[in-house]
Amino acid sequence: MWIKNAQDPGYDATVVNLLLENGAQILGKTNCDEFGMGSLSIHSFFKPVINPFTPANVPPAKKSEPRSAGGSSGGSAAIATHKLCFAALATDTGGSTRLPAAYCGVAGLKPSYGLISRWGVIAFADSLDTVGIIASKVENIRRVYVILIPVESDVVAQYDERDPTSVPVDIRNAAHDACEHFPVLEDINDLGKLRIGIPQEYFPAELGDTVLKPFRRVLQALEQRGASLIPVSLPSTKYALSAYYVLASAEASSNMARYDGVRYGMQYRPPYDADLSKTSDVYAHTRSFYFGKEVKKRILLGTYALTAESVHNVSVMEHIPNQPIFRAFDNYYLKAQELRKLIRQDFNNVFRIPNVLQSSNTSKTTTTQGVDILLHPTTIRTAPLLSEISDKGLDTYVQDVLTVPASLAGIPAISIPSIADDGWPVGTSIVGQWGSDEKVLKVAELMEKLMHETDSKTLT
C-alpha cells in the first residue's frame, strides 16, 4: 500500500493514473538526481544510487566496490535490476532512462517525444523531457507502454489535452500509416528483412574496447541471421552534446524560476538580520539553501544562454563601426536551435520511413533506400566506480554523448543489455524514426533473445 504523506503531491500524473486504472500497484518512489539533472545519479538529496548489478566471474573484492547506477533515473534502474518490480517509470531528457538501464544491465525505453503524456511530471526541459520505462526485459516495457499509450481504436493513440506537448491524433495516425512499410518481424529468423544503420559518428575516442567488443559480437550475430548492416553518416552528431546542454540548461533556468518558496517549493527562513526589502532577496535565500550544486550550475548556465544584453554598451558601440556586438542569446541559444534542426534532418536523411512531423517530409514515400533502425552503443564505458567520479571538469557530462542526439530529434530509442568481457553490463541502443515505437520495441525483443544467446556463449 502507498500511504500518502504531507510531502506527496495533491494529484497524480496521467501516467500514474493510467497504471492505477489498469490494476497496477505503485510500490513507491525511487532515488534520482535532483530535478533529473545528472548522468550518474550522484546529485541526489538522498546520496548516490549504488549499482546493484552482481557480475559473474568477478573477484569478490571487485564486486564490493560501489559503482554508479547511472542517471538521472538510477533508482528506477536499480529496482528493476533487483526485479523487485514488474517495471519502473523514469524520465529521459538526454539519456536518463537509457544510461542507467545500460549500467545496471536492464532495458530502458525513451519513447517518441509527445506520445506519452507528461502532465503531472516535474519539468526539467520541456522540449526534451519524456516519460521513460525501465524493466528487466523488453516484454515488460511493452506491456507498460501499451497502458501508457491507450488506444481508442486499432490505430489512434489517445491525445492528452492537459499536456501542451501531447501530439494530436491526426499526426499519430499518420505515423502509424507510415510505419506500415516497416518489415514484418515475427522471430529471429526474420531479421534478414531488416536494414540496420550503423552511424559512424557514434564511435568517439572515449569509446573503449570494453564496449566495442560486445557491440561487435552483436553485429556479427545479426549478420549471421541475415540482417543488412549499412554504414550511415550523421554529420551533425559532433555538435549534439554542446547544443543539448545549452538548450536543456536554458529551459531548466525557465522552469526552475517557479521554485521561489512562495508559490512552489519549500521556503527557507532567512536570518533575522537579512535584508528582505526586495522580493528577489527572499527568493535568493530559499533557492541558495534548497537547490543543489548541480541544479544551481545549470540554472546559471541557462540564464546566461538566454541573456539578450550585449557585452558592451550599445550606445557606445554605435560610435565604433564594424565592431560586433556579442549577445549570448544569439550566439548560444539560437545557434543551438539551428544545430538541433540539422541533427533532426540527419536522422530524416537516413531513415526510409518519413518523419510525419516535418511538413517537408509528409509527401515523401517510403523507398528501398535508407534504413529501418539505427544501432549503436548506449554508453562509452561500463558503470564507473563512485570513487572515480569527480564533479570537476566535463567527464560526467560526456556520459551523454551517445544518447543526446535521439533526445534532440525526439525519436524513440531503447537500450538493451549485453555483457562485457569484464562481467559488467553495457547497452546497445536501437533507434527508430519518430512514431515507430512499436516497431522499435519489436526489434528490441528479437535482439534481446539474440544477445542473450550471444552473451551465454561468450561467458561459457
PDB file of N, CA, C and O in Angstrom, residues 268-312:
ATOM      1  N   TYR A 268      12.712  28.757   2.867  1.00  0.00           N
ATOM      2  CA  TYR A 268      13.783  28.856   3.857  1.00  0.00           C
ATOM      3  C   TYR A 268      13.592  30.139   4.662  1.00  0.00           C
ATOM      4  O   TYR A 268      13.376  31.220   4.095  1.00  0.00           O
ATOM      5  N   ARG A 269      13.666  30.018   5.970  1.00  0.00           N
ATOM      6  CA  ARG A 269      13.512  31.198   6.809  1.00  0.00           C
ATOM      7  C   ARG A 269      14.859  31.926   6.896  1.00  0.00           C
ATOM      8  O   ARG A 269      15.831  31.393   7.461  1.00  0.00           O
ATOM      9  N   PRO A 270      14.948  33.144   6.332  1.00  0.00           N
ATOM     10  CA  PRO A 270      16.231  33.870   6.318  1.00  0.00           C
ATOM     11  C   PRO A 270      16.671  34.265   7.732  1.00  0.00           C
ATOM     12  O   PRO A 270      15.863  34.295   8.667  1.00  0.00           O
ATOM     13  N   PRO A 271      17.960  34.568   7.929  1.00  0.00           N
ATOM     14  CA  PRO A 271      18.448  35.066   9.230  1.00  0.00           C
ATOM     15  C   PRO A 271      17.700  36.332   9.629  1.00  0.00           C
ATOM     16  O   PRO A 271      17.218  37.087   8.776  1.00  0.00           O
ATOM     17  N   TYR A 272      17.621  36.577  10.928  1.00  0.00           N
ATOM     18  CA  TYR A 272      16.837  37.724  11.420  1.00  0.00           C
ATOM     19  C   TYR A 272      17.375  39.048  10.923  1.00  0.00           C
ATOM     20  O   TYR A 272      16.650  40.051  10.808  1.00  0.00           O
ATOM     21  N   ASP A 273      18.687  39.120  10.626  1.00  0.00           N
ATOM     22  CA  ASP A 273      19.286  40.390  10.197  1.00  0.00           C
ATOM     23  C   ASP A 273      19.384  40.507   8.677  1.00  0.00           C
ATOM     24  O   ASP A 273      20.027  41.424   8.167  1.00  0.00           O
ATOM     25  N   ALA A 274      18.736  39.589   7.926  1.00  0.00           N
ATOM     26  CA  ALA A 274      18.804  39.626   6.461  1.00  0.00           C
ATOM     27  C   ALA A 274      17.976  40.776   5.908  1.00  0.00           C
ATOM     28  O   ALA A 274      16.934  41.156   6.468  1.00  0.00           O
ATOM     29  N   ASP A 275      18.466  41.354   4.831  1.00  0.00           N
ATOM     30  CA  ASP A 275      17.748  42.429   4.152  1.00  0.00           C
ATOM     31  C   ASP A 275      16.661  41.810   3.275  1.00  0.00           C
ATOM     32  O   ASP A 275      16.942  41.163   2.274  1.00  0.00           O
ATOM     33  N   LEU A 276      15.401  41.994   3.651  1.00  0.00           N
ATOM     34  CA  LEU A 276      14.281  41.417   2.925  1.00  0.00           C
ATOM     35  C   LEU A 276      13.438  42.480   2.247  1.00  0.00           C
ATOM     36  O   LEU A 276      12.254  42.294   1.985  1.00  0.00           O
ATOM     37  N   SER A 277      14.067  43.622   1.945  1.00  0.00           N
ATOM     38  CA  SER A 277      13.333  44.722   1.333  1.00  0.00           C
ATOM     39  C   SER A 277      12.958  44.419  -0.120  1.00  0.00           C
ATOM     40  O   SER A 277      12.032  45.019  -0.660  1.00  0.00           O
ATOM     41  N   LYS A 278      13.684  43.493  -0.751  1.00  0.00           N
ATOM     42  CA  LYS A 278      13.395  43.122  -2.131  1.00  0.00           C
ATOM     43  C   LYS A 278      12.887  41.679  -2.179  1.00  0.00           C
ATOM     44  O   LYS A 278      13.406  40.808  -1.486  1.00  0.00           O
ATOM     45  N   THR A 279      11.883  41.462  -3.012  1.00  0.00           N
ATOM     46  CA  THR A 279      11.341  40.118  -3.166  1.00  0.00           C
ATOM     47  C   THR A 279      12.413  39.150  -3.662  1.00  0.00           C
ATOM     48  O   THR A 279      12.473  37.993  -3.231  1.00  0.00           O
ATOM     49  N   SER A 280      13.274  39.618  -4.567  1.00  0.00           N
ATOM     50  CA  SER A 280      14.322  38.764  -5.118  1.00  0.00           C
ATOM     51  C   SER A 280      15.274  38.267  -4.038  1.00  0.00           C
ATOM     52  O   SER A 280      15.802  37.154  -4.130  1.00  0.00           O
ATOM     53  N   ASP A 281      15.491  39.069  -3.002  1.00  0.00           N
ATOM     54  CA  ASP A 281      16.364  38.641  -1.913  1.00  0.00           C
ATOM     55  C   ASP A 281      15.734  37.498  -1.117  1.00  0.00           C
ATOM     56  O   ASP A 281      16.417  36.587  -0.661  1.00  0.00           O
ATOM     57  N   VAL A 282      14.411  37.558  -0.938  1.00  0.00           N
ATOM     58  CA  VAL A 282      13.702  36.485  -0.233  1.00  0.00           C
ATOM     59  C   VAL A 282      13.815  35.194  -1.035  1.00  0.00           C
ATOM     60  O   VAL A 282      14.102  34.114  -0.487  1.00  0.00           O
ATOM     61  N   TYR A 283      13.600  35.301  -2.347  1.00  0.00           N
ATOM     62  CA  TYR A 283      13.733  34.128  -3.212  1.00  0.00           C
ATOM     63  C   TYR A 283      15.147  33.569  -3.155  1.00  0.00           C
ATOM     64  O   TYR A 283      15.357  32.348  -3.146  1.00  0.00           O
ATOM     65  N   ALA A 284      16.134  34.451  -3.172  1.00  0.00           N
ATOM     66  CA  ALA A 284      17.537  34.025  -3.233  1.00  0.00           C
ATOM     67  C   ALA A 284      17.912  33.159  -2.041  1.00  0.00           C
ATOM     68  O   ALA A 284      18.654  32.184  -2.179  1.00  0.00           O
ATOM     69  N   HIS A 285      17.409  33.492  -0.860  1.00  0.00           N
ATOM     70  CA  HIS A 285      17.717  32.703   0.339  1.00  0.00           C
ATOM     71  C   HIS A 285      17.182  31.279   0.192  1.00  0.00           C
ATOM     72  O   HIS A 285      17.877  30.301   0.508  1.00  0.00           O
ATOM     73  N   THR A 286      15.943  31.170  -0.293  1.00  0.00           N
ATOM     74  CA  THR A 286      15.333  29.850  -0.458  1.00  0.00           C
ATOM     75  C   THR A 286      16.061  29.027  -1.519  1.00  0.00           C
ATOM     76  O   THR A 286      16.394  27.855  -1.311  1.00  0.00           O
ATOM     77  N   ARG A 287      16.340  29.636  -2.662  1.00  0.00           N
ATOM     78  CA  ARG A 287      16.986  28.906  -3.750  1.00  0.00           C
ATOM     79  C   ARG A 287      18.419  28.530  -3.412  1.00  0.00           C
ATOM     80  O   ARG A 287      18.886  27.438  -3.774  1.00  0.00           O
ATOM     81  N   SER A 288      19.124  29.400  -2.716  1.00  0.00           N
ATOM     82  CA  SER A 288      20.505  29.096  -2.344  1.00  0.00           C
ATOM     83  C   SER A 288      20.568  27.930  -1.369  1.00  0.00           C
ATOM     84  O   SER A 288      21.487  27.116  -1.421  1.00  0.00           O
ATOM     85  N   PHE A 289      19.575  27.829  -0.498  1.00  0.00           N
ATOM     86  CA  PHE A 289      19.596  26.784   0.528  1.00  0.00           C
ATOM     87  C   PHE A 289      19.096  25.447  -0.012  1.00  0.00           C
ATOM     88  O   PHE A 289      19.687  24.395   0.271  1.00  0.00           O
ATOM     89  N   TYR A 290      18.024  25.448  -0.801  1.00  0.00           N
ATOM     90  CA  TYR A 290      17.380  24.197  -1.192  1.00  0.00           C
ATOM     91  C   TYR A 290      17.879  23.611  -2.514  1.00  0.00           C
ATOM     92  O   TYR A 290      17.854  22.394  -2.701  1.00  0.00           O
ATOM     93  N   PHE A 291      18.308  24.437  -3.463  1.00  0.00           N
ATOM     94  CA  PHE A 291      18.820  23.891  -4.717  1.00  0.00           C
ATOM     95  C   PHE A 291      20.202  23.304  -4.503  1.00  0.00           C
ATOM     96  O   PHE A 291      21.054  23.896  -3.847  1.00  0.00           O
ATOM     97  N   GLY A 292      20.455  22.125  -5.107  1.00  0.00           N
ATOM     98  CA  GLY A 292      21.765  21.505  -5.029  1.00  0.00           C
ATOM     99  C   GLY A 292      22.764  22.181  -5.957  1.00  0.00           C
ATOM    100  O   GLY A 292      22.410  23.006  -6.807  1.00  0.00           O
ATOM    101  N   LYS A 293      24.016  21.769  -5.817  1.00  0.00           N
ATOM    102  CA  LYS A 293      25.107  22.393  -6.569  1.00  0.00           C
ATOM    103  C   LYS A 293      24.919  22.245  -8.075  1.00  0.00           C
ATOM    104  O   LYS A 293      25.122  23.192  -8.836  1.00  0.00           O
ATOM    105  N   GLU A 294      24.522  21.049  -8.520  1.00  0.00           N
ATOM    106  CA  GLU A 294      24.372  20.808  -9.957  1.00  0.00           C
ATOM    107  C   GLU A 294      23.211  21.616 -10.526  1.00  0.00           C
ATOM    108  O   GLU A 294      23.309  22.149 -11.648  1.00  0.00           O
ATOM    109  N   VAL A 295      22.130  21.713  -9.791  1.00  0.00           N
ATOM    110  CA  VAL A 295      20.972  22.493 -10.255  1.00  0.00           C
ATOM    111  C   VAL A 295      21.344  23.964 -10.384  1.00  0.00           C
ATOM    112  O   VAL A 295      21.012  24.625 -11.383  1.00  0.00           O
ATOM    113  N   LYS A 296      22.053  24.482  -9.398  1.00  0.00           N
ATOM    114  CA  LYS A 296      22.485  25.889  -9.460  1.00  0.00           C
ATOM    115  C   LYS A 296      23.376  26.128 -10.675  1.00  0.00           C
ATOM    116  O   LYS A 296      23.259  27.157 -11.362  1.00  0.00           O
ATOM    117  N   LYS A 297      24.279  25.177 -10.928  1.00  0.00           N
ATOM    118  CA  LYS A 297      25.201  25.324 -12.051  1.00  0.00           C
ATOM    119  C   LYS A 297      24.441  25.426 -13.367  1.00  0.00           C
ATOM    120  O   LYS A 297      24.734  26.271 -14.215  1.00  0.00           O
ATOM    121  N   ARG A 298      23.432  24.559 -13.537  1.00  0.00           N
ATOM    122  CA  ARG A 298      22.692  24.555 -14.798  1.00  0.00           C
ATOM    123  C   ARG A 298      21.775  25.767 -14.921  1.00  0.00           C
ATOM    124  O   ARG A 298      21.544  26.273 -16.024  1.00  0.00           O
ATOM    125  N   ILE A 299      21.234  26.236 -13.807  1.00  0.00           N
ATOM    126  CA  ILE A 299      20.417  27.452 -13.850  1.00  0.00           C
ATOM    127  C   ILE A 299      21.266  28.634 -14.302  1.00  0.00           C
ATOM    128  O   ILE A 299      20.848  29.442 -15.150  1.00  0.00           O
ATOM    129  N   LEU A 300      22.468  28.744 -13.761  1.00  0.00           N
ATOM    130  CA  LEU A 300      23.356  29.853 -14.134  1.00  0.00           C
ATOM    131  C   LEU A 300      23.749  29.773 -15.606  1.00  0.00           C
ATOM    132  O   LEU A 300      23.748  30.769 -16.320  1.00  0.00           O
ATOM    133  N   LEU A 301      24.078  28.565 -16.059  1.00  0.00           N
ATOM    134  CA  LEU A 301      24.438  28.384 -17.471  1.00  0.00           C
ATOM    135  C   LEU A 301      23.265  28.731 -18.371  1.00  0.00           C
ATOM    136  O   LEU A 301      23.420  29.440 -19.374  1.00  0.00           O
ATOM    137  N   GLY A 302      22.062  28.256 -18.009  1.00  0.00           N
ATOM    138  CA  GLY A 302      20.887  28.521 -18.819  1.00  0.00           C
ATOM    139  C   GLY A 302      20.485  29.984 -18.831  1.00  0.00           C
ATOM    140  O   GLY A 302      20.085  30.522 -19.865  1.00  0.00           O
ATOM    141  N   THR A 303      20.603  30.624 -17.680  1.00  0.00           N
ATOM    142  CA  THR A 303      20.275  32.051 -17.596  1.00  0.00           C
ATOM    143  C   THR A 303      21.203  32.871 -18.478  1.00  0.00           C
ATOM    144  O   THR A 303      20.779  33.800 -19.180  1.00  0.00           O
ATOM    145  N   TYR A 304      22.492  32.494 -18.465  1.00  0.00           N
ATOM    146  CA  TYR A 304      23.453  33.206 -19.318  1.00  0.00           C
ATOM    147  C   TYR A 304      23.129  32.992 -20.791  1.00  0.00           C
ATOM    148  O   TYR A 304      23.178  33.929 -21.597  1.00  0.00           O
ATOM    149  N   ALA A 305      22.779  31.753 -21.162  1.00  0.00           N
ATOM    150  CA  ALA A 305      22.495  31.455 -22.566  1.00  0.00           C
ATOM    151  C   ALA A 305      21.280  32.223 -23.082  1.00  0.00           C
ATOM    152  O   ALA A 305      21.159  32.458 -24.289  1.00  0.00           O
ATOM    153  N   LEU A 306      20.388  32.621 -22.176  1.00  0.00           N
ATOM    154  CA  LEU A 306      19.188  33.365 -22.573  1.00  0.00           C
ATOM    155  C   LEU A 306      19.357  34.879 -22.469  1.00  0.00           C
ATOM    156  O   LEU A 306      18.419  35.625 -22.717  1.00  0.00           O
ATOM    157  N   THR A 307      20.549  35.310 -22.075  1.00  0.00           N
ATOM    158  CA  THR A 307      20.794  36.738 -21.903  1.00  0.00           C
ATOM    159  C   THR A 307      20.805  37.442 -23.246  1.00  0.00           C
ATOM    160  O   THR A 307      21.531  37.045 -24.164  1.00  0.00           O
ATOM    161  N   ALA A 308      20.007  38.493 -23.363  1.00  0.00           N
ATOM    162  CA  ALA A 308      19.920  39.241 -24.621  1.00  0.00           C
ATOM    163  C   ALA A 308      20.772  40.499 -24.613  1.00  0.00           C
ATOM    164  O   ALA A 308      20.985  41.118 -25.648  1.00  0.00           O
ATOM    165  N   GLU A 309      21.265  40.893 -23.440  1.00  0.00           N
ATOM    166  CA  GLU A 309      22.084  42.105 -23.357  1.00  0.00           C
ATOM    167  C   GLU A 309      23.430  41.879 -24.035  1.00  0.00           C
ATOM    168  O   GLU A 309      24.014  40.810 -23.956  1.00  0.00           O
ATOM    169  N   SER A 310      23.932  42.901 -24.694  1.00  0.00           N
ATOM    170  CA  SER A 310      25.260  42.804 -25.306  1.00  0.00           C
ATOM    171  C   SER A 310      26.330  42.982 -24.241  1.00  0.00           C
ATOM    172  O   SER A 310      26.088  43.536 -23.174  1.00  0.00           O
ATOM    173  N   VAL A 311      27.523  42.527 -24.551  1.00  0.00           N
ATOM    174  CA  VAL A 311      28.616  42.620 -23.597  1.00  0.00           C
ATOM    175  C   VAL A 311      29.039  44.067 -23.402  1.00  0.00           C
ATOM    176  O   VAL A 311      29.418  44.484 -22.324  1.00  0.00           O
ATOM    177  N   HIS A 312      28.965  44.843 -24.476  1.00  0.00           N
ATOM    178  CA  HIS A 312      29.363  46.243 -24.423  1.00  0.00           C
ATOM    179  C   HIS A 312      28.126  47.139 -24.441  1.00  0.00           C
ATOM    180  O   HIS A 312      27.051  46.741 -24.844  1.00  0.00           O
TER     181      HIS A 312
END
